[in-house]
mmCIF file of C-alpha atoms in Angstrom:
data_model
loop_
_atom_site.group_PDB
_atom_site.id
_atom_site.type_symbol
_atom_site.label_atom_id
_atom_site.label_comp_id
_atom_site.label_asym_id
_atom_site.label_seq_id
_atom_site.Cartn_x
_atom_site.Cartn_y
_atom_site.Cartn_z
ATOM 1 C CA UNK A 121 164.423 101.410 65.379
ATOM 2 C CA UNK A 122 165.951 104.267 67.482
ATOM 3 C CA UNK A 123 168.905 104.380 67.943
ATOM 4 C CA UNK A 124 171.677 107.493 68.934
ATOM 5 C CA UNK A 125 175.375 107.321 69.199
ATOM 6 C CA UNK A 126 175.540 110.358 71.114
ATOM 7 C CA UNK A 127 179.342 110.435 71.218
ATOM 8 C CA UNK A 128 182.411 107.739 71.766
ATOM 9 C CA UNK A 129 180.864 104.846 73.730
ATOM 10 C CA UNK A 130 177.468 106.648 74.707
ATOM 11 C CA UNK A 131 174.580 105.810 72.999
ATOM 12 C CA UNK A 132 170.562 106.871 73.536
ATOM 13 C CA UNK A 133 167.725 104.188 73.020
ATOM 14 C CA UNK A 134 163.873 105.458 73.004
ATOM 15 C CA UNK A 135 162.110 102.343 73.142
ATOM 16 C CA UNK A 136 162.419 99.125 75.272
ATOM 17 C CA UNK A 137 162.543 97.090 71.634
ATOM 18 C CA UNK A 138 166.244 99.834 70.701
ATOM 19 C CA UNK A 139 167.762 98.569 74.064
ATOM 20 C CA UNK A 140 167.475 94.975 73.160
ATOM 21 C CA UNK A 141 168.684 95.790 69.778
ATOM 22 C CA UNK A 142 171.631 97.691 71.287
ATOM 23 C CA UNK A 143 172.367 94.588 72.690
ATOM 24 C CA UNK A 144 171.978 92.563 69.988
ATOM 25 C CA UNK A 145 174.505 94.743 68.143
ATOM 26 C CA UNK A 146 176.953 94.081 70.875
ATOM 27 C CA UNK A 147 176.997 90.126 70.849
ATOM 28 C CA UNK A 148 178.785 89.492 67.304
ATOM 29 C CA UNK A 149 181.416 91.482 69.170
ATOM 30 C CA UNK A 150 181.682 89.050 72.322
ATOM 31 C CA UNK A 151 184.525 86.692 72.673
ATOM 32 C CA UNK A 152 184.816 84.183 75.198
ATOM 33 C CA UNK A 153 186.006 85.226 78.747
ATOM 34 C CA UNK A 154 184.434 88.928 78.001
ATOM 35 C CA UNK A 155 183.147 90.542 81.530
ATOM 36 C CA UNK A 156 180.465 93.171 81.082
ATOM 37 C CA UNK A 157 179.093 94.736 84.602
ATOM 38 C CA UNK A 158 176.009 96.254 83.777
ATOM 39 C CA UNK A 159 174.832 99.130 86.301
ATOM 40 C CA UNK A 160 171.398 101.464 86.676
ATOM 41 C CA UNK A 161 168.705 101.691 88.869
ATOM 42 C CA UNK A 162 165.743 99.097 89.094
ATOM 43 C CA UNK A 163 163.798 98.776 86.050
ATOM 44 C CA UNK A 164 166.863 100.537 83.821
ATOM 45 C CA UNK A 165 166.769 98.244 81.023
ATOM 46 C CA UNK A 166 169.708 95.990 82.539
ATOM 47 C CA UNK A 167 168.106 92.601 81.359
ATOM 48 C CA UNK A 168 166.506 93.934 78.009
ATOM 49 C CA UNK A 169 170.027 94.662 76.673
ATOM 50 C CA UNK A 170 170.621 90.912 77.870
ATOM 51 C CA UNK A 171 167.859 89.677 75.945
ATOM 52 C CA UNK A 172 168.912 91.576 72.994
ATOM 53 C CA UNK A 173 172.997 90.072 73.431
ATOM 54 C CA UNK A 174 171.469 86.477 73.878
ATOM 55 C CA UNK A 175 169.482 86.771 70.755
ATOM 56 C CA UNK A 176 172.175 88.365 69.472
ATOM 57 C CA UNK A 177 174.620 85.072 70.145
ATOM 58 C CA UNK A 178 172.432 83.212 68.411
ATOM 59 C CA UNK A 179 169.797 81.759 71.434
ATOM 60 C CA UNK A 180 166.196 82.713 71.319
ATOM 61 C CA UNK A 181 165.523 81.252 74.922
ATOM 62 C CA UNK A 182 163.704 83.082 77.204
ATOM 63 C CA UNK A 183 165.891 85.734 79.252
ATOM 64 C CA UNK A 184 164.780 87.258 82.694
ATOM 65 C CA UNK A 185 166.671 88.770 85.289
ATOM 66 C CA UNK A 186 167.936 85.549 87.244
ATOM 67 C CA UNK A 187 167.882 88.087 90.776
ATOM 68 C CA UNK A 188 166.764 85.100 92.895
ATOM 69 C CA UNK A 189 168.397 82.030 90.642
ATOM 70 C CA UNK A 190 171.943 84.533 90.824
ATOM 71 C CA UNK A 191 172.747 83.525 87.245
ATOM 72 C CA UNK A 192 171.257 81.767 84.181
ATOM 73 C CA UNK A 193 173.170 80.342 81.386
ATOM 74 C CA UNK A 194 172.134 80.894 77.868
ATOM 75 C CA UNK A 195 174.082 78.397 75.992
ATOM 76 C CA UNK A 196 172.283 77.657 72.698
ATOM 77 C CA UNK A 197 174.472 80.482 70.778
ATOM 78 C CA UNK A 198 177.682 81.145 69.468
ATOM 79 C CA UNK A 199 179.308 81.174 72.648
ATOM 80 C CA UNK A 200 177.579 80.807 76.003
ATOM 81 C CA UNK A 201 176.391 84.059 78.177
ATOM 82 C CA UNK A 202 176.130 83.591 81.913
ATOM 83 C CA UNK A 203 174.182 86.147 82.938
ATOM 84 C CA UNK A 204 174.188 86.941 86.683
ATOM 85 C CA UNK A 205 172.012 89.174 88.951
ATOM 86 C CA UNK A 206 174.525 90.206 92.384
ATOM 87 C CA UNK A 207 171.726 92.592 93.527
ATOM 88 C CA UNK A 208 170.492 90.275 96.435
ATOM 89 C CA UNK A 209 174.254 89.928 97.870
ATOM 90 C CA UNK A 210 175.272 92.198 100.388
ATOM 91 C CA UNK A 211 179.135 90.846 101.098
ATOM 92 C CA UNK A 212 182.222 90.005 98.692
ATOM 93 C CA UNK A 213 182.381 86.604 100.341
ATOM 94 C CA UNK A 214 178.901 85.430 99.079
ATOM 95 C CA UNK A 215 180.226 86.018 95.644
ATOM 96 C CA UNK A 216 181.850 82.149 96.179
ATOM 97 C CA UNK A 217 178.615 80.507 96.249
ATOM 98 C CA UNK A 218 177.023 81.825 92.752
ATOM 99 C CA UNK A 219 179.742 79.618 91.033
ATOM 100 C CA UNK A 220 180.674 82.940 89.370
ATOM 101 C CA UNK A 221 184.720 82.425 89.917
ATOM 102 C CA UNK A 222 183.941 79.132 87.449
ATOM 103 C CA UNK A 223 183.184 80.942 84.426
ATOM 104 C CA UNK A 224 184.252 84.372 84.827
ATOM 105 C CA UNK A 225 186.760 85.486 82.111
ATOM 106 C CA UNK A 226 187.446 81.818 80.938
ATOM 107 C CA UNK A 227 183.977 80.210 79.552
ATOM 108 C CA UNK A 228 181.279 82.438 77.411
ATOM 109 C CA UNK A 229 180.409 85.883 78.415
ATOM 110 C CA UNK A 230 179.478 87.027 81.777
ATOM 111 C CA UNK A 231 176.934 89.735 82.067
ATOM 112 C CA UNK A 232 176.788 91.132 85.891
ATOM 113 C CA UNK A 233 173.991 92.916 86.687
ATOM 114 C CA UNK A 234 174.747 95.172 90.124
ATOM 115 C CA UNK A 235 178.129 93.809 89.849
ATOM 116 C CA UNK A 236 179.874 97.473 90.221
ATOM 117 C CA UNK A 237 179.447 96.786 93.922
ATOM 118 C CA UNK A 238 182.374 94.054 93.836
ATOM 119 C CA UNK A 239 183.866 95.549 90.235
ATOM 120 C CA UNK A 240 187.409 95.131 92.452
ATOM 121 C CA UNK A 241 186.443 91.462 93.621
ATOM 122 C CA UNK A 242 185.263 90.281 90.567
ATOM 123 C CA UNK A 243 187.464 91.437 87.353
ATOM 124 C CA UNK A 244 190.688 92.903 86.371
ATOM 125 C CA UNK A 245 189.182 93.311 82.821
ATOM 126 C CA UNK A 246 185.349 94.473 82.276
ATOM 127 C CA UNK A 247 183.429 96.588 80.324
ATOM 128 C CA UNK A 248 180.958 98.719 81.842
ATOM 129 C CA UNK A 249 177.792 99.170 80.787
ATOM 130 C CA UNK A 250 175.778 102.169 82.114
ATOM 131 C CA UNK A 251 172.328 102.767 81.297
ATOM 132 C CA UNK A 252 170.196 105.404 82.659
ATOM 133 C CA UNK A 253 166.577 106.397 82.253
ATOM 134 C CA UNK A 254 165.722 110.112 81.026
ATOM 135 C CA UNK A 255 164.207 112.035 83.278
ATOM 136 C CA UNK A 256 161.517 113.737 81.013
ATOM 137 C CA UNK A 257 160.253 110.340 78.753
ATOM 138 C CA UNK A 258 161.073 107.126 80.915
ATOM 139 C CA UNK A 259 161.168 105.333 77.707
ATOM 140 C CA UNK A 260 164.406 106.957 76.970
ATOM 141 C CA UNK A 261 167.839 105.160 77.875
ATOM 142 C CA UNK A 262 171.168 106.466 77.726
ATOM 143 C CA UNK A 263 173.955 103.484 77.497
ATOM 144 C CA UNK A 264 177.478 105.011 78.623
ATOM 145 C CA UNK A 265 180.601 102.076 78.052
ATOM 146 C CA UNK A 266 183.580 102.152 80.322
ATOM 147 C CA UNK A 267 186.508 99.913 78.963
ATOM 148 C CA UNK A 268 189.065 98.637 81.949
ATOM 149 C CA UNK A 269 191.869 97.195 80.243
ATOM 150 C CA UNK A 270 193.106 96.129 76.771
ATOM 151 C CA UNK A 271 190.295 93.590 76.048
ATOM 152 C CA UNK A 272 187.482 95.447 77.316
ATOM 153 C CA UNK A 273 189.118 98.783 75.193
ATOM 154 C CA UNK A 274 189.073 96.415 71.895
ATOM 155 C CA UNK A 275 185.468 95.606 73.028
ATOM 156 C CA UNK A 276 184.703 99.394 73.334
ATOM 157 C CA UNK A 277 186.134 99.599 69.855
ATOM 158 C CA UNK A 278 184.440 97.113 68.296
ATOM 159 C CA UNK A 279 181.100 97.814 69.800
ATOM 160 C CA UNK A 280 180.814 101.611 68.836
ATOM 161 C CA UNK A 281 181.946 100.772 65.440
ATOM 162 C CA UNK A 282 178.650 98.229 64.893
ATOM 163 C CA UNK A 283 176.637 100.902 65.942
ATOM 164 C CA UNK A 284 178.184 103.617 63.669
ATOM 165 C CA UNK A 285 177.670 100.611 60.933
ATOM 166 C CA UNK A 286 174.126 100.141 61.955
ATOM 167 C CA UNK A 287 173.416 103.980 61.645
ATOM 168 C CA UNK A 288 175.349 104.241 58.033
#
Protein backbone atom coordinates (compact mmCIF):
# COMPACT_ATOMS: atom_id res chain seq x y z
CA UNK A 1 0.00 0.00 0.00
CA UNK A 2 0.94 3.65 -0.86
CA UNK A 3 -0.20 5.91 0.73
CA UNK A 4 0.99 9.95 1.49
CA UNK A 5 -0.57 12.46 3.74
CA UNK A 6 1.08 15.20 2.11
CA UNK A 7 -0.23 17.82 4.52
CA UNK A 8 -3.79 18.68 6.42
CA UNK A 9 -6.50 17.08 4.24
CA UNK A 10 -4.22 16.30 1.08
CA UNK A 11 -3.17 13.05 0.55
CA UNK A 12 -1.10 11.23 -2.61
CA UNK A 13 -2.12 7.61 -3.81
CA UNK A 14 0.30 5.73 -6.47
CA UNK A 15 -1.73 2.94 -7.41
CA UNK A 16 -5.43 2.48 -8.45
CA UNK A 17 -5.61 -0.40 -5.45
CA UNK A 18 -4.23 3.07 -2.60
CA UNK A 19 -7.26 5.12 -3.98
CA UNK A 20 -9.76 2.51 -3.12
CA UNK A 21 -8.06 2.03 0.11
CA UNK A 22 -8.16 5.79 0.73
CA UNK A 23 -11.60 5.31 0.49
CA UNK A 24 -12.00 2.57 2.46
CA UNK A 25 -10.28 4.50 5.27
CA UNK A 26 -12.86 7.16 4.92
CA UNK A 27 -16.16 5.03 5.38
CA UNK A 28 -15.80 4.06 9.27
CA UNK A 29 -15.87 7.85 9.40
CA UNK A 30 -19.33 8.31 7.48
CA UNK A 31 -22.45 9.10 9.34
CA UNK A 32 -25.72 9.22 7.91
CA UNK A 33 -26.79 12.39 5.94
CA UNK A 34 -22.83 12.98 5.07
CA UNK A 35 -22.55 14.80 1.42
CA UNK A 36 -19.22 14.22 -0.28
CA UNK A 37 -18.94 15.96 -3.97
CA UNK A 38 -16.24 14.31 -5.55
CA UNK A 39 -14.51 16.38 -8.51
CA UNK A 40 -11.52 15.56 -11.29
CA UNK A 41 -11.32 15.01 -14.72
CA UNK A 42 -12.53 11.74 -16.57
CA UNK A 43 -10.82 8.72 -15.55
CA UNK A 44 -9.47 10.58 -12.05
CA UNK A 45 -10.15 7.84 -9.79
CA UNK A 46 -13.71 9.34 -8.74
CA UNK A 47 -15.47 5.83 -8.56
CA UNK A 48 -12.36 3.78 -7.26
CA UNK A 49 -12.42 5.83 -4.02
CA UNK A 50 -16.27 4.80 -4.13
CA UNK A 51 -15.50 1.31 -4.39
CA UNK A 52 -13.02 1.53 -1.69
CA UNK A 53 -15.90 3.66 0.83
CA UNK A 54 -18.55 0.91 -0.13
CA UNK A 55 -16.27 -1.85 0.86
CA UNK A 56 -15.34 0.16 3.42
CA UNK A 57 -19.23 0.34 4.87
CA UNK A 58 -19.27 -3.02 4.92
CA UNK A 59 -20.84 -4.02 1.08
CA UNK A 60 -18.73 -5.95 -1.30
CA UNK A 61 -21.25 -5.35 -4.28
CA UNK A 62 -20.06 -4.40 -7.37
CA UNK A 63 -19.50 -0.46 -7.73
CA UNK A 64 -19.31 1.39 -11.19
CA UNK A 65 -19.83 4.80 -12.04
CA UNK A 66 -23.79 4.89 -12.33
CA UNK A 67 -23.17 8.04 -15.26
CA UNK A 68 -26.17 6.75 -17.26
CA UNK A 69 -28.34 5.02 -14.19
CA UNK A 70 -27.58 8.83 -12.25
CA UNK A 71 -27.17 6.99 -8.95
CA UNK A 72 -26.80 3.48 -7.46
CA UNK A 73 -27.47 2.54 -3.97
CA UNK A 74 -25.14 0.36 -2.08
CA UNK A 75 -27.10 -0.66 0.86
CA UNK A 76 -25.67 -3.95 2.21
CA UNK A 77 -23.27 -1.94 4.78
CA UNK A 78 -23.29 -0.11 7.80
CA UNK A 79 -25.20 2.61 6.50
CA UNK A 80 -26.33 2.98 2.90
CA UNK A 81 -24.13 5.07 0.16
CA UNK A 82 -26.03 6.55 -2.75
CA UNK A 83 -23.65 7.17 -5.07
CA UNK A 84 -24.60 9.52 -7.94
CA UNK A 85 -22.94 10.44 -11.29
CA UNK A 86 -24.43 14.43 -12.31
CA UNK A 87 -21.95 14.45 -15.25
CA UNK A 88 -24.69 13.86 -17.99
CA UNK A 89 -26.92 16.91 -16.55
CA UNK A 90 -26.46 20.11 -17.99
CA UNK A 91 -29.25 22.30 -15.84
CA UNK A 92 -30.01 22.67 -11.92
CA UNK A 93 -33.60 21.77 -12.69
CA UNK A 94 -32.82 18.17 -13.92
CA UNK A 95 -31.32 17.62 -10.55
CA UNK A 96 -35.34 16.87 -9.47
CA UNK A 97 -35.60 13.86 -11.48
CA UNK A 98 -32.45 11.73 -10.06
CA UNK A 99 -34.51 11.45 -6.76
CA UNK A 100 -31.36 13.03 -5.25
CA UNK A 101 -33.45 15.72 -2.94
CA UNK A 102 -34.86 12.15 -1.27
CA UNK A 103 -31.79 11.09 0.30
CA UNK A 104 -29.48 13.87 0.34
CA UNK A 105 -28.28 14.76 3.90
CA UNK A 106 -31.07 12.62 5.61
CA UNK A 107 -30.59 8.73 4.53
CA UNK A 108 -26.87 7.05 4.11
CA UNK A 109 -24.13 8.86 2.43
CA UNK A 110 -24.29 10.58 -0.81
CA UNK A 111 -21.26 10.51 -2.98
CA UNK A 112 -21.68 13.12 -6.07
CA UNK A 113 -19.55 12.64 -8.70
CA UNK A 114 -19.41 16.13 -11.00
CA UNK A 115 -21.62 17.50 -8.42
CA UNK A 116 -19.34 20.84 -7.93
CA UNK A 117 -21.35 22.07 -10.90
CA UNK A 118 -24.61 22.49 -8.63
CA UNK A 119 -22.35 22.46 -5.12
CA UNK A 120 -24.90 25.72 -4.39
CA UNK A 121 -28.11 23.68 -5.52
CA UNK A 122 -27.37 20.69 -3.89
CA UNK A 123 -25.81 21.14 -0.17
CA UNK A 124 -25.31 23.58 2.53
CA UNK A 125 -22.92 20.99 4.14
CA UNK A 126 -20.37 18.79 1.91
CA UNK A 127 -17.10 17.66 1.88
CA UNK A 128 -15.10 17.96 -1.11
CA UNK A 129 -13.16 15.55 -2.45
CA UNK A 130 -10.52 16.52 -5.08
CA UNK A 131 -8.46 14.14 -6.80
CA UNK A 132 -6.10 14.85 -9.50
CA UNK A 133 -3.82 12.77 -11.68
CA UNK A 134 0.09 13.60 -11.72
CA UNK A 135 1.27 14.79 -14.60
CA UNK A 136 4.60 12.76 -14.86
CA UNK A 137 3.18 8.92 -13.65
CA UNK A 138 -0.71 8.82 -14.38
CA UNK A 139 -0.86 6.27 -11.74
CA UNK A 140 -0.33 8.93 -9.23
CA UNK A 141 -3.43 10.70 -7.46
CA UNK A 142 -3.45 13.55 -5.29
CA UNK A 143 -6.81 13.67 -2.98
CA UNK A 144 -7.26 17.42 -1.66
CA UNK A 145 -10.56 17.61 1.13
CA UNK A 146 -12.52 20.79 1.39
CA UNK A 147 -14.83 20.83 4.57
CA UNK A 148 -18.07 23.36 4.16
CA UNK A 149 -19.53 23.57 7.43
CA UNK A 150 -19.36 22.04 10.94
CA UNK A 151 -20.18 18.42 9.90
CA UNK A 152 -18.19 18.20 6.91
CA UNK A 153 -15.08 20.02 9.22
CA UNK A 154 -15.62 17.02 11.89
CA UNK A 155 -15.51 14.76 8.76
CA UNK A 156 -12.22 16.47 7.63
CA UNK A 157 -11.06 15.75 11.15
CA UNK A 158 -11.87 12.47 11.45
CA UNK A 159 -10.75 11.40 8.06
CA UNK A 160 -7.08 12.78 8.19
CA UNK A 161 -6.72 11.35 11.56
CA UNK A 162 -7.45 7.49 10.06
CA UNK A 163 -4.96 8.14 7.67
CA UNK A 164 -2.27 9.48 10.10
CA UNK A 165 -3.43 6.11 12.12
CA UNK A 166 -3.01 4.02 9.07
CA UNK A 167 0.57 5.47 8.43
CA UNK A 168 1.65 5.05 12.37
Amino acid sequence: MSLERLGLGTYKTARTADTEHFGELVAPCLENGDVLILTGGLGVGKTHFTKGVSRGLGDEHMVTSPTFALMAVHDQGRIPLFHFDLYRLEHAYELEDTGIFDVLGYEGACLLEWGEQFQDELADEYLSVTLRRDEDDSDVRTIALEAHGERATELFDLIDKAVQDELA
